PDB file of C-alpha atoms and ligand atoms in Angstrom:
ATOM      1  CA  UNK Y   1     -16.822 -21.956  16.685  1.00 74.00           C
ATOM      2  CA  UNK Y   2     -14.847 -20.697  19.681  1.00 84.00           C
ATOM      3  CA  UNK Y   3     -11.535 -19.140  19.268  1.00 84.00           C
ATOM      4  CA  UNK Y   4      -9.538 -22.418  20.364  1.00 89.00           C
ATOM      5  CA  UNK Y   5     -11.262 -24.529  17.558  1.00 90.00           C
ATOM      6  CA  UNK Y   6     -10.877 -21.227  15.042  1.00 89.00           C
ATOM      7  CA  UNK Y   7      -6.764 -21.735  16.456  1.00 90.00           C
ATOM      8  CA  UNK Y   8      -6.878 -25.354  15.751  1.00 91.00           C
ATOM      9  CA  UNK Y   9      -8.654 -24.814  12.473  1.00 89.00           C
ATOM     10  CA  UNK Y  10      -5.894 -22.427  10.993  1.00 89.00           C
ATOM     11  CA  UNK Y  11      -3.079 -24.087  12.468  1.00 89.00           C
ATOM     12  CA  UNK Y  12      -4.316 -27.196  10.416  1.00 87.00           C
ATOM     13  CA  UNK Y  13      -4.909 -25.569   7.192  1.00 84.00           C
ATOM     14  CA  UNK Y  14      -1.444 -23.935   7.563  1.00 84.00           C
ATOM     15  CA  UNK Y  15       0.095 -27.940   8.134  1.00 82.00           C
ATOM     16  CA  UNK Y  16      -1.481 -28.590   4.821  1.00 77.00           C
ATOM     17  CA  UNK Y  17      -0.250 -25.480   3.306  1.00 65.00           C
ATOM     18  CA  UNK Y  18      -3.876 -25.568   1.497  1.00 54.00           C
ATOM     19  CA  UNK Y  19      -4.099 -23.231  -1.127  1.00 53.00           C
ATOM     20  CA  UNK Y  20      -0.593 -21.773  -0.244  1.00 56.00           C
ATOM     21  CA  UNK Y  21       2.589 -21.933  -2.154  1.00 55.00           C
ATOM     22  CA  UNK Y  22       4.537 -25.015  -1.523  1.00 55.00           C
ATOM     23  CA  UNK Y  23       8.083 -25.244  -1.543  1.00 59.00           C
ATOM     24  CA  UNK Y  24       9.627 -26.134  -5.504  1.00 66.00           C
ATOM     25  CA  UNK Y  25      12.045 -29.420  -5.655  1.00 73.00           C
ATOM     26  CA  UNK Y  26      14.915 -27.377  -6.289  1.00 76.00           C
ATOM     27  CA  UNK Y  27      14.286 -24.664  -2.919  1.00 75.00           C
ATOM     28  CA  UNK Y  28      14.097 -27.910  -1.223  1.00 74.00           C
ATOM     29  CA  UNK Y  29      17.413 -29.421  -2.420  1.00 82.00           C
ATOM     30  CA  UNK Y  30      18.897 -26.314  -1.796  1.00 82.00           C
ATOM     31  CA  UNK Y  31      17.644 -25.662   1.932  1.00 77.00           C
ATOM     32  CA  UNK Y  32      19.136 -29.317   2.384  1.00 82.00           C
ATOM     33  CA  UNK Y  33      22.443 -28.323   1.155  1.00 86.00           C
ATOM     34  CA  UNK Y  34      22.633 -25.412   3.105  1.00 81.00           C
ATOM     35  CA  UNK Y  35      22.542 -27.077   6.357  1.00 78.00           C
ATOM     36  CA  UNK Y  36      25.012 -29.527   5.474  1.00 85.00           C
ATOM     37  CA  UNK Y  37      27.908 -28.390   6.705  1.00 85.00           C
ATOM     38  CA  UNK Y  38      30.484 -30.176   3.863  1.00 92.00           C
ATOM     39  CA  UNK Y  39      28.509 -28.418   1.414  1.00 91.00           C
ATOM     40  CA  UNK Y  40      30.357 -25.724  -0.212  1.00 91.00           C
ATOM     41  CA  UNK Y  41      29.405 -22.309  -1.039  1.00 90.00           C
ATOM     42  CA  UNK Y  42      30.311 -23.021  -4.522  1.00 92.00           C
ATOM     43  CA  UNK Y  43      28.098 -26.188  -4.707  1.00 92.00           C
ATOM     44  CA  UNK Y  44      25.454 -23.901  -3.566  1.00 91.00           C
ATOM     45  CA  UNK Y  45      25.953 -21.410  -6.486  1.00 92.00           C
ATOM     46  CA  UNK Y  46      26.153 -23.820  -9.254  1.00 91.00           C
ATOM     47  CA  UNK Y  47      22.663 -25.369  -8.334  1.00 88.00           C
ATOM     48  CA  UNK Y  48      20.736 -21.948  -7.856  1.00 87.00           C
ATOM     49  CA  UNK Y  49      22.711 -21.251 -11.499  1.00 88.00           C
ATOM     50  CA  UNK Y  50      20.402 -23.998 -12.824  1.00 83.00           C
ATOM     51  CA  UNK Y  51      17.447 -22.080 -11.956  1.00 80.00           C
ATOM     52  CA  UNK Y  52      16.969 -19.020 -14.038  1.00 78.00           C
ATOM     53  CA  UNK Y  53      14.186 -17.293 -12.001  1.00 74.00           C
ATOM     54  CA  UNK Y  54      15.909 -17.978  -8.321  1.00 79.00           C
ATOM     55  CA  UNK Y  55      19.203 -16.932 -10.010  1.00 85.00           C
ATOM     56  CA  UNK Y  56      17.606 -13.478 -10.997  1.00 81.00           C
ATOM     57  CA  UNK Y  57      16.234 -13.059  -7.682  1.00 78.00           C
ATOM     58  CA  UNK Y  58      19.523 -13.526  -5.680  1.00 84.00           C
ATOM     59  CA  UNK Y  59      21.226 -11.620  -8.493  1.00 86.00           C
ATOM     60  CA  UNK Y  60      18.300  -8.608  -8.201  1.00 81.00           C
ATOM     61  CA  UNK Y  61      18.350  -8.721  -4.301  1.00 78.00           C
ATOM     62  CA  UNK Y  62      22.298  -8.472  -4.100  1.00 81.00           C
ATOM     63  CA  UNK Y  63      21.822  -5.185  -6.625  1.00 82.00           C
ATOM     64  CA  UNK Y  64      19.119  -3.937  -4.811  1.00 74.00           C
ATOM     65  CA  UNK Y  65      19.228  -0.674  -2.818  1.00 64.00           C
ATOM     66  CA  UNK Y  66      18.707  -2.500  -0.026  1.00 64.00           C
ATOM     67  CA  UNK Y  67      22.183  -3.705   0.353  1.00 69.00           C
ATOM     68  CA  UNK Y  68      23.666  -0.671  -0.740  1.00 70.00           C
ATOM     69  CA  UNK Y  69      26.909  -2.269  -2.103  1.00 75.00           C
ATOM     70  CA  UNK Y  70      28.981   0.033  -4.301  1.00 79.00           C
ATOM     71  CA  UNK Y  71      29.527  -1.782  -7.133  1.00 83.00           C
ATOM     72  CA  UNK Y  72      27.498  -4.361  -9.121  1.00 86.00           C
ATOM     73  CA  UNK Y  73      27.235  -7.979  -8.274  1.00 88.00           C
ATOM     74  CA  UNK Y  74      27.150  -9.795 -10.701  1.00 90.00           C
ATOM     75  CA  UNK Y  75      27.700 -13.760  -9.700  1.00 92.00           C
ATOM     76  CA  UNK Y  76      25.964 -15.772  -7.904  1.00 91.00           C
ATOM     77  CA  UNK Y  77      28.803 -16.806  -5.857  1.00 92.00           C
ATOM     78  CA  UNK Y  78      29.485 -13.391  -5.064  1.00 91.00           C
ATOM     79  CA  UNK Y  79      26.074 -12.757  -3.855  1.00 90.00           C
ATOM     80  CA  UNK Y  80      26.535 -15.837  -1.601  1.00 89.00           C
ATOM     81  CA  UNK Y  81      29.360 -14.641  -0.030  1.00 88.00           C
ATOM     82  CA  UNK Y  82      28.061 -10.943   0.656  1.00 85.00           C
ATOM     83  CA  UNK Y  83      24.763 -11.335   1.715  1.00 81.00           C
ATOM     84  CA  UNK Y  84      25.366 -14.701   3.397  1.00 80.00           C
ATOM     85  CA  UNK Y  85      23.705 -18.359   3.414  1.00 78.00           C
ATOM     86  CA  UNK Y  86      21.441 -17.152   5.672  1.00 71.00           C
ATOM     87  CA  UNK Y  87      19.712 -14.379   3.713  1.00 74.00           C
ATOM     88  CA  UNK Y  88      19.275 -16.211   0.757  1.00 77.00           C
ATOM     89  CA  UNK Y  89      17.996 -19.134   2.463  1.00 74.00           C
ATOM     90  CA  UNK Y  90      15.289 -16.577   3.720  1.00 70.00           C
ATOM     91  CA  UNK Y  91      14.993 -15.189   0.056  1.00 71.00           C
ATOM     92  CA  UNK Y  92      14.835 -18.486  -2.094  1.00 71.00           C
ATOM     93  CA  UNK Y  93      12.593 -20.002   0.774  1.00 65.00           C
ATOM     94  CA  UNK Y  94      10.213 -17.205   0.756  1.00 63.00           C
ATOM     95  CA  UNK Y  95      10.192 -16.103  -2.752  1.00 61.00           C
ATOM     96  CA  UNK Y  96       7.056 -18.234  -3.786  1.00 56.00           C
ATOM     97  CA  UNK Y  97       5.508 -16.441  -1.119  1.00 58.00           C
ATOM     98  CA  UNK Y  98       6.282 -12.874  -2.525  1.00 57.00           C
ATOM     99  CA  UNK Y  99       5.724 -14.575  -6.072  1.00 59.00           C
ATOM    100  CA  UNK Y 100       1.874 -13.814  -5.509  1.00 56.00           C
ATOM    101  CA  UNK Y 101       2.896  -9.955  -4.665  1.00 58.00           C
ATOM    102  CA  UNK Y 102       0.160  -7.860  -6.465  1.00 61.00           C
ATOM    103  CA  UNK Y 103      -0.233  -4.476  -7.694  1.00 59.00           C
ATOM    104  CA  UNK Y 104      -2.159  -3.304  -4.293  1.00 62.00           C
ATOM    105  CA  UNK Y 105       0.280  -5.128  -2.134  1.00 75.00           C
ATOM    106  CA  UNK Y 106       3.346  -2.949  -2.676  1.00 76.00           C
ATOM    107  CA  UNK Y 107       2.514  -1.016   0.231  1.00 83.00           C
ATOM    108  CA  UNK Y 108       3.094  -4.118   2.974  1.00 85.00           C
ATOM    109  CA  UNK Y 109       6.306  -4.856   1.002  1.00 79.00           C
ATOM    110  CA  UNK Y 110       7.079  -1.084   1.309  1.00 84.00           C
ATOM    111  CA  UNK Y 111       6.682  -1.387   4.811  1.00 90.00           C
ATOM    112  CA  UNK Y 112       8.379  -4.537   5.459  1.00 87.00           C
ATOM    113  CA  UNK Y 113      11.412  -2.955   3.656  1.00 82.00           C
ATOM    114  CA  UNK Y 114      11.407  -0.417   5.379  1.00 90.00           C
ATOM    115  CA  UNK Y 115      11.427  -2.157   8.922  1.00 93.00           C
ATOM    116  CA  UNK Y 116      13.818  -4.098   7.568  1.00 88.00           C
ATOM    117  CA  UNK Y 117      16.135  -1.005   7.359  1.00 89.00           C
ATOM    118  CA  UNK Y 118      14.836   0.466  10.865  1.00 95.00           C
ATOM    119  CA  UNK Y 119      15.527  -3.187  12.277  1.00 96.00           C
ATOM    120  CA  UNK Y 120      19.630  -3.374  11.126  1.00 92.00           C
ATOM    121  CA  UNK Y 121      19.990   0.615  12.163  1.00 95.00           C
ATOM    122  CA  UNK Y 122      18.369  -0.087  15.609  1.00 98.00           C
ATOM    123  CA  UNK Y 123      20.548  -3.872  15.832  1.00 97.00           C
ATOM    124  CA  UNK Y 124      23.395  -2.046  14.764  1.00 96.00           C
ATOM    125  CA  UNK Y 125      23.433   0.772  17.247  1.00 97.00           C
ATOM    126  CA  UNK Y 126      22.755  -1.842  20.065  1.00 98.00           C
ATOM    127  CA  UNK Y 127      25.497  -3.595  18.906  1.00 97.00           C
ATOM    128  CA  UNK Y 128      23.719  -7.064  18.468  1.00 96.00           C
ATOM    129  CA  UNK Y 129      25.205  -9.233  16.905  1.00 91.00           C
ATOM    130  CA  UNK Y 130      24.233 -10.412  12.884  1.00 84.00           C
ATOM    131  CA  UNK Y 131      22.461  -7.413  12.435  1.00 87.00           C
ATOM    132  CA  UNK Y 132      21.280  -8.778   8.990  1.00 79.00           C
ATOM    133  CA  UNK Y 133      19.288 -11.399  10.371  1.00 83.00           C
ATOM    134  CA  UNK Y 134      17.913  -8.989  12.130  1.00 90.00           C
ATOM    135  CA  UNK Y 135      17.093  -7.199   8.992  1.00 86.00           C
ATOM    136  CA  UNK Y 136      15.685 -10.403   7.265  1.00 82.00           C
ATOM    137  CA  UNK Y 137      13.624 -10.943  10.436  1.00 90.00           C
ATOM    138  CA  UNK Y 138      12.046  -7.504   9.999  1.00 91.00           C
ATOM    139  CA  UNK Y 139      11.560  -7.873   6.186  1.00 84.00           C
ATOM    140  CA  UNK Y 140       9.559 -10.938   7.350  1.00 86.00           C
ATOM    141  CA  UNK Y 141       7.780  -9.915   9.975  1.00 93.00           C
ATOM    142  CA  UNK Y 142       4.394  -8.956   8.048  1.00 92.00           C
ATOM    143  CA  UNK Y 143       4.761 -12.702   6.564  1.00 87.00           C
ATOM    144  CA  UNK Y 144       2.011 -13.902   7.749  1.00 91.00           C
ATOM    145  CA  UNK Y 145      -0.651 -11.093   6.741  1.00 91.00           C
ATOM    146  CA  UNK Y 146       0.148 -12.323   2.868  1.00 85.00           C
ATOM    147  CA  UNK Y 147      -0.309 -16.002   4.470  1.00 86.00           C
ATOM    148  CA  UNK Y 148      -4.006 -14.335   5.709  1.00 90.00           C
ATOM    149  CA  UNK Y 149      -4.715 -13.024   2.459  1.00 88.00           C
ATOM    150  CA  UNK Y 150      -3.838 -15.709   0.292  1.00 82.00           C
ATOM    151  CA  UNK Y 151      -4.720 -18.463   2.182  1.00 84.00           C
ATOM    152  CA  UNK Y 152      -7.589 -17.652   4.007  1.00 90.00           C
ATOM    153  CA  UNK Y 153      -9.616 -15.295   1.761  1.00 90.00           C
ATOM    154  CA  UNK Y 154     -12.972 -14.983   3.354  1.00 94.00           C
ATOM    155  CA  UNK Y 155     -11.349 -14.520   7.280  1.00 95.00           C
ATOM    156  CA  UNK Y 156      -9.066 -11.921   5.762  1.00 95.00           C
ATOM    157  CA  UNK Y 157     -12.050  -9.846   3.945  1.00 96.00           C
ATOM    158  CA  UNK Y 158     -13.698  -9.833   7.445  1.00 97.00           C
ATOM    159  CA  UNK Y 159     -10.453  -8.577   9.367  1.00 97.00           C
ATOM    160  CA  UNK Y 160     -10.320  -5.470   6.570  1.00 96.00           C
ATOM    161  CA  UNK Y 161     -14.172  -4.730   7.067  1.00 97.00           C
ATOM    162  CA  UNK Y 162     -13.241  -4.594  10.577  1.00 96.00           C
ATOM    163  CA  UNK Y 163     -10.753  -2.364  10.298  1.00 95.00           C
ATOM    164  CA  UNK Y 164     -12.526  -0.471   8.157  1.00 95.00           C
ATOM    165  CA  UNK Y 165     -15.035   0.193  10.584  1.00 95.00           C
ATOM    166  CA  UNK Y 166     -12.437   1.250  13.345  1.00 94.00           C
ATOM    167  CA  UNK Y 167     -11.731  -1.962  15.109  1.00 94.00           C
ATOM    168  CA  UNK Y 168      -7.792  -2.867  16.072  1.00 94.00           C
ATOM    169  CA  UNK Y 169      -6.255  -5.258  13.766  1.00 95.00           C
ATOM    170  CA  UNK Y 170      -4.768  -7.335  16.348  1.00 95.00           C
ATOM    171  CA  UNK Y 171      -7.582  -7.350  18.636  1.00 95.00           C
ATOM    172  CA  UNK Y 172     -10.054  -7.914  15.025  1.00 96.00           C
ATOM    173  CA  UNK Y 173      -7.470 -10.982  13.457  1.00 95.00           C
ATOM    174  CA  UNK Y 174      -7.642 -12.584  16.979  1.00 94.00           C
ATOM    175  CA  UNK Y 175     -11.861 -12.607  16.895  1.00 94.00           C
ATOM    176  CA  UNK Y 176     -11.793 -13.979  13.433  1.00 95.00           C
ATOM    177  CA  UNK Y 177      -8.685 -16.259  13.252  1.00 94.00           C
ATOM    178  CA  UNK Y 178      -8.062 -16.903  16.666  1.00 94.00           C
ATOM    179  CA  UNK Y 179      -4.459 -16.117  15.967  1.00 94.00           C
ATOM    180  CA  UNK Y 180      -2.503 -13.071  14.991  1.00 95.00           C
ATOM    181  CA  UNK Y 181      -0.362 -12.813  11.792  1.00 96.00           C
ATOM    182  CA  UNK Y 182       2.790 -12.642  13.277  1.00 97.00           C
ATOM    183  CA  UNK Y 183       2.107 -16.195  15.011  1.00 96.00           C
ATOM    184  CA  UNK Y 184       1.027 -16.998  11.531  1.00 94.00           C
ATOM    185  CA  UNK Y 185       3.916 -15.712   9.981  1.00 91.00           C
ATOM    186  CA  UNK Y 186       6.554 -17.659  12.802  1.00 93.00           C
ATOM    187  CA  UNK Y 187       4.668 -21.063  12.119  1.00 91.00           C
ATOM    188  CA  UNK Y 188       5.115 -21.183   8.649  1.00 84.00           C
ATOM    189  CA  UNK Y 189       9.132 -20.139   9.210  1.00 83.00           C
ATOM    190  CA  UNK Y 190       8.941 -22.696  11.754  1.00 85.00           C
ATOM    191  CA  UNK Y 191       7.313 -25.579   8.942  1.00 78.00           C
ATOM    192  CA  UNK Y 192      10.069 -24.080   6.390  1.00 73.00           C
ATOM    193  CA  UNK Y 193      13.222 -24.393   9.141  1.00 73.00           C
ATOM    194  CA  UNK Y 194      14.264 -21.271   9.211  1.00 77.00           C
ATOM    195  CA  UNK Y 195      16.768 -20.682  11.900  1.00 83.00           C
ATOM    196  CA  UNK Y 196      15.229 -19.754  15.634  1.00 91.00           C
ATOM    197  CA  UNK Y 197      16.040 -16.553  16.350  1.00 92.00           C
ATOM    198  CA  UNK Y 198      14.121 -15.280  12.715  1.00 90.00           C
ATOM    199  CA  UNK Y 199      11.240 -16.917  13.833  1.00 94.00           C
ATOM    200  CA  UNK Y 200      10.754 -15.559  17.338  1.00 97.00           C
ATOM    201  CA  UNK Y 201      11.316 -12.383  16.895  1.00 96.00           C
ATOM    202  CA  UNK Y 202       9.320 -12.158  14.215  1.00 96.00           C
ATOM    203  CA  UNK Y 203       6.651 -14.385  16.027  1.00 97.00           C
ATOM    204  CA  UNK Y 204       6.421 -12.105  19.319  1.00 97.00           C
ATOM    205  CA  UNK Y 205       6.836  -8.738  17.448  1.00 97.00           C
ATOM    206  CA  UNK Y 206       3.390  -7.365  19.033  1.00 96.00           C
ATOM    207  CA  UNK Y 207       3.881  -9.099  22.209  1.00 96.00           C
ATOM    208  CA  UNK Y 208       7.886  -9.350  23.428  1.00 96.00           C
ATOM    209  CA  UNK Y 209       7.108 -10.421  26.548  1.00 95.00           C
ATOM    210  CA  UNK Y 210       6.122 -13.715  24.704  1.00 94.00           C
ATOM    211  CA  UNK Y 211       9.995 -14.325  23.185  1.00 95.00           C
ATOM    212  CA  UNK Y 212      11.839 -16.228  25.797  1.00 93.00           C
ATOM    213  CA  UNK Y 213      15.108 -16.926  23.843  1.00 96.00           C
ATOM    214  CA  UNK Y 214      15.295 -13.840  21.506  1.00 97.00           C
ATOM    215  CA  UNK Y 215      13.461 -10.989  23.513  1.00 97.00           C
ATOM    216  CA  UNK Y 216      15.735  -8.181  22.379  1.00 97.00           C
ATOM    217  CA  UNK Y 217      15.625  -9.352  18.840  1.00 97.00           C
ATOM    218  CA  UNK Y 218      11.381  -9.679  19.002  1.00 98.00           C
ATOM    219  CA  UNK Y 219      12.052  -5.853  20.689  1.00 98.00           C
ATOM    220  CA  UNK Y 220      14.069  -4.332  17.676  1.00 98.00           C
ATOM    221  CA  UNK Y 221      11.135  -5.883  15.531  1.00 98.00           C
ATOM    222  CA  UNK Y 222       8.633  -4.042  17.292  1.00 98.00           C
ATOM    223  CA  UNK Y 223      10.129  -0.761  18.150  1.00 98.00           C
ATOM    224  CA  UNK Y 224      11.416  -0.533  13.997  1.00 98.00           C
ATOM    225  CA  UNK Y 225       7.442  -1.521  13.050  1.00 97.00           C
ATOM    226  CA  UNK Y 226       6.114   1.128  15.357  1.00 97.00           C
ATOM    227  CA  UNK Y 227       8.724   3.728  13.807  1.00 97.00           C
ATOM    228  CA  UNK Y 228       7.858   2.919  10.524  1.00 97.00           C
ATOM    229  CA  UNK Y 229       4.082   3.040  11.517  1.00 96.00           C
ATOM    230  CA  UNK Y 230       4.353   6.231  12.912  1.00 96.00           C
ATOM    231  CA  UNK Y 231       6.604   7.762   9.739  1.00 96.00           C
ATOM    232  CA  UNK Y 232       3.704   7.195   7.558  1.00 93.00           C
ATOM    233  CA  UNK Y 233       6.208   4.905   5.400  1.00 92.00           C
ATOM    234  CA  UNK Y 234       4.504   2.238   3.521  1.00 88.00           C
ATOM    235  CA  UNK Y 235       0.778   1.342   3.675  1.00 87.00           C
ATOM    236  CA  UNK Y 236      -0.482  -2.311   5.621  1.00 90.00           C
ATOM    237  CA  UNK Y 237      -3.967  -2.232   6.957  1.00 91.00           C
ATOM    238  CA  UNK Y 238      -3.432  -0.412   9.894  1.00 89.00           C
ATOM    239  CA  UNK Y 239      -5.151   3.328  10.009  1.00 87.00           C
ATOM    240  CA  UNK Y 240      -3.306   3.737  13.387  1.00 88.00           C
ATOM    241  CA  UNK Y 241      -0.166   3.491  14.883  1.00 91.00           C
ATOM    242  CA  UNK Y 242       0.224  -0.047  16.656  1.00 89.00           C
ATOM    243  CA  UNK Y 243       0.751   0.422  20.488  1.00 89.00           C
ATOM    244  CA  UNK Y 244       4.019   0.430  21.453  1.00 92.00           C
ATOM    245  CA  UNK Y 245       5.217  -1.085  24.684  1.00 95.00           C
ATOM    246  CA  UNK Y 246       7.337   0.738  26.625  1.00 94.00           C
ATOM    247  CA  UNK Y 247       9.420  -2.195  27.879  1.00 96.00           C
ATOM    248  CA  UNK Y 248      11.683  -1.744  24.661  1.00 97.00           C
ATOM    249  CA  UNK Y 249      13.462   1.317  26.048  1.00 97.00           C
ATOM    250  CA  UNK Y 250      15.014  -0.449  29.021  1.00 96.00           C
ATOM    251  CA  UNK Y 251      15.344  -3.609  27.464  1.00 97.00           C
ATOM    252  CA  UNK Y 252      17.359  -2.205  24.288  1.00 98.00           C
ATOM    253  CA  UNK Y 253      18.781   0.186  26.376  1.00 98.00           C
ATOM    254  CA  UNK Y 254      17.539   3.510  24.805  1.00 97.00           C
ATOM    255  CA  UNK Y 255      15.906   6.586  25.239  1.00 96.00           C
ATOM    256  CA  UNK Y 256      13.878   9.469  23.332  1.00 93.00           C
ATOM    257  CA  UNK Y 257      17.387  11.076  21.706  1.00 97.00           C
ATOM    258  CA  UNK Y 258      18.341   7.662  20.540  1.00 97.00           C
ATOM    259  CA  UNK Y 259      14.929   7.743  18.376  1.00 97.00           C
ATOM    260  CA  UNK Y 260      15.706  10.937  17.068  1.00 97.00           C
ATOM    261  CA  UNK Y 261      18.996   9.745  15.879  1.00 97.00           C
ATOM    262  CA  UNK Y 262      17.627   6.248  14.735  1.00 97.00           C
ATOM    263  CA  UNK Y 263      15.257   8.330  12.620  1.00 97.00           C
ATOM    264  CA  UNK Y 264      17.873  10.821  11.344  1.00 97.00           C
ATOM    265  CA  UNK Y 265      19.977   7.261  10.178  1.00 95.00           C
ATOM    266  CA  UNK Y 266      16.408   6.164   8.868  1.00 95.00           C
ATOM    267  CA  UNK Y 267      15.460   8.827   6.466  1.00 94.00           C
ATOM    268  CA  UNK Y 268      18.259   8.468   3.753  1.00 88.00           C
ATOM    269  CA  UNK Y 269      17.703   4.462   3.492  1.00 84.00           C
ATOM    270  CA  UNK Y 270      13.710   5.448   3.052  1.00 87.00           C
ATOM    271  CA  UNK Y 271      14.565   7.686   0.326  1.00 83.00           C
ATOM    272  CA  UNK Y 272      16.734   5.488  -1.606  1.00 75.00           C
ATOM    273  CA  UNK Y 273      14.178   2.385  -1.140  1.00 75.00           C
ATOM    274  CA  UNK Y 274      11.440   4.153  -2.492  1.00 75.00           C
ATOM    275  CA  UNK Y 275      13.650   4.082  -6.254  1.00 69.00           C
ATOM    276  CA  UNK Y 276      13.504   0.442  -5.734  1.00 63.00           C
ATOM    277  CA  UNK Y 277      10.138  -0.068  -4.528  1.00 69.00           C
ATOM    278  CA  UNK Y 278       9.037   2.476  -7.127  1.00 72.00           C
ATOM    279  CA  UNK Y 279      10.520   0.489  -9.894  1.00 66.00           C
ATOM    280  CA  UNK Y 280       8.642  -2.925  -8.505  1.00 65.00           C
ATOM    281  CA  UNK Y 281       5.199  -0.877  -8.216  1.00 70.00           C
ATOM    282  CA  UNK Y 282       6.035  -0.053 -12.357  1.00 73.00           C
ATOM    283  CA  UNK Y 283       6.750  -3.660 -13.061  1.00 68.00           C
ATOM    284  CA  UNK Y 284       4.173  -5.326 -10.941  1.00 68.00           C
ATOM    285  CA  UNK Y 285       1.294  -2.535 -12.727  1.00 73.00           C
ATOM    286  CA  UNK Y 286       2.843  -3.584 -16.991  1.00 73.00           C
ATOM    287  CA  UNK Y 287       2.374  -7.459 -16.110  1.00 67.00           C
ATOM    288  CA  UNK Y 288      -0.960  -6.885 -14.925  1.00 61.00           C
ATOM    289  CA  UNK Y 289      -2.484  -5.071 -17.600  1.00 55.00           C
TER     290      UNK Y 289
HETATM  291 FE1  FE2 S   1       2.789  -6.925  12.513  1.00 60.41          FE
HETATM  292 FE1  FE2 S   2       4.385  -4.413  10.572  1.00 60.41          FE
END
């Protein structure tokens, strides 16, 4: 098979969602709502109350480290209003993707978290704006190497061996898939109607030259991935750090001292996520045994 028909092959098994999670009634009904615009935010909240397990997950994600916020959430409606529609759009949309987190996979989640932090610092100090979808964007980003691994089992066993034996994961995922994850990743956010600008920049993170309406967004993406990379935070399948294109500097407008103080902002958030991540690695480890 040549790598067009591999393309085509993938890009029809991902149509199908075969062997992937599919979307519950109630996500569905709920990602209608939210882009009706007479819909309140109240409406929203008393459906997701219906649902015990998404209501826990907004609830969890609102207390999480992640968001930092002093004191404890503990409504729905709340959450709604302070992370925003669009987050937990992202979150209820997703979460039967992270549903099938294991054990060994805390270390990609560890390392989309942690973008996901590098991502807001970087959107903040560039002053673009919604710096939380940038954040979402960057928790996402990796999306599509679960999609790889739960979807496509025998491809994905071949792209570690690869790895294993020294090849580049970009360059190894485009011999055996004939597409990389984060075009994986953007096509399934794409199937699930997530909004535009989370899907390009999380589409064109290892090549920004590629994002035509979001290039700065798809630029934060892949400068806070190559930081993360390169502080050793989290684990993914990567023995290296990915290259990073230089293009970022002038296009976000920074230079060498900006890192430094991106990573001096960076280092608290790590510490405190690793409670939280810790805490998931615990849980994840009793409900397997
Ligand atoms: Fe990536
Ligand atoms: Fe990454």
């Amino acid at each position: 098979m040549d790598l067009a028909e591999k393309r085509r092959e993938v890009r029809k098994k991902l149509r199908k969602m075969e062997g992937l999670p599919t979307l519950p009634p109630i996500v569905q009904k709920l990602n209608t709502m939210i882009e009706d615009e007479r819909v309140s935010i109240q409406q929203i909240a008393e459906v997701i109350e219906r649902d015990q397990v998404i209501t826990t997950k907004v609830l969890r994600l609102a207390n999480s480290a992640f968001y930092g916020f002093p004191k404890k959430v503990s409504t729905v409606q709340n959450a709604l209003m302070l992370l925003g529609i669009n987050v937990i759009k992202v979150l209820i949309t997703t979460s039967s993707i992270f549903e099938i987190l294991h054990k060994e996979d805390v270390g990609l989640w560890e390392h989309s978290i942690g973008v996901a932090a590098c991502a807001k610092i970087i959107a903040e100090k560039i002053e673009l704006k919604d710096p939380q979808e940038i954040a979402t964007a960057g928790l996402l980003h990796d999306l599509g190497r679960v999609i790889q691994k739960v979807g496509f089992k025998e491809e994905y066993e071949a792209l570690l061996k690869a790895v294993e034996q020294g090849e580049d994961p970009l360059e190894a995922e485009m011999q055996i898939f004939g597409i990389n994850h984060a075009e994986i990743g953007a096509f399934l956010m794409r199937q699930w109607s997530l909004p535009d600008r989370l899907i390009e920049s999380v589409g064109s993170h290892h090549a920004i030259e590629k994002a035509k309406q979001f290039r700065k967004e798809s630029a934060v993406i892949h400068l806070a991935d190559v930081l993360v990379n390169a502080r050793g935070y989290g684990k993914t399948i990567r023995k290296t750090v990915p290259f990073m294109n230089e293009k970022v500097f002038k296009l976000l407008k920074l230079d060498f001292l900006d890192i430094k103080e991106i990573y001096v902002k960076l280092e608290p958030k790590l510490y405190e996520l690793k409670f939280f991540t810790e805490e998931l690695r615990k849980e994840l480890e009793a409900s397997e045994v």
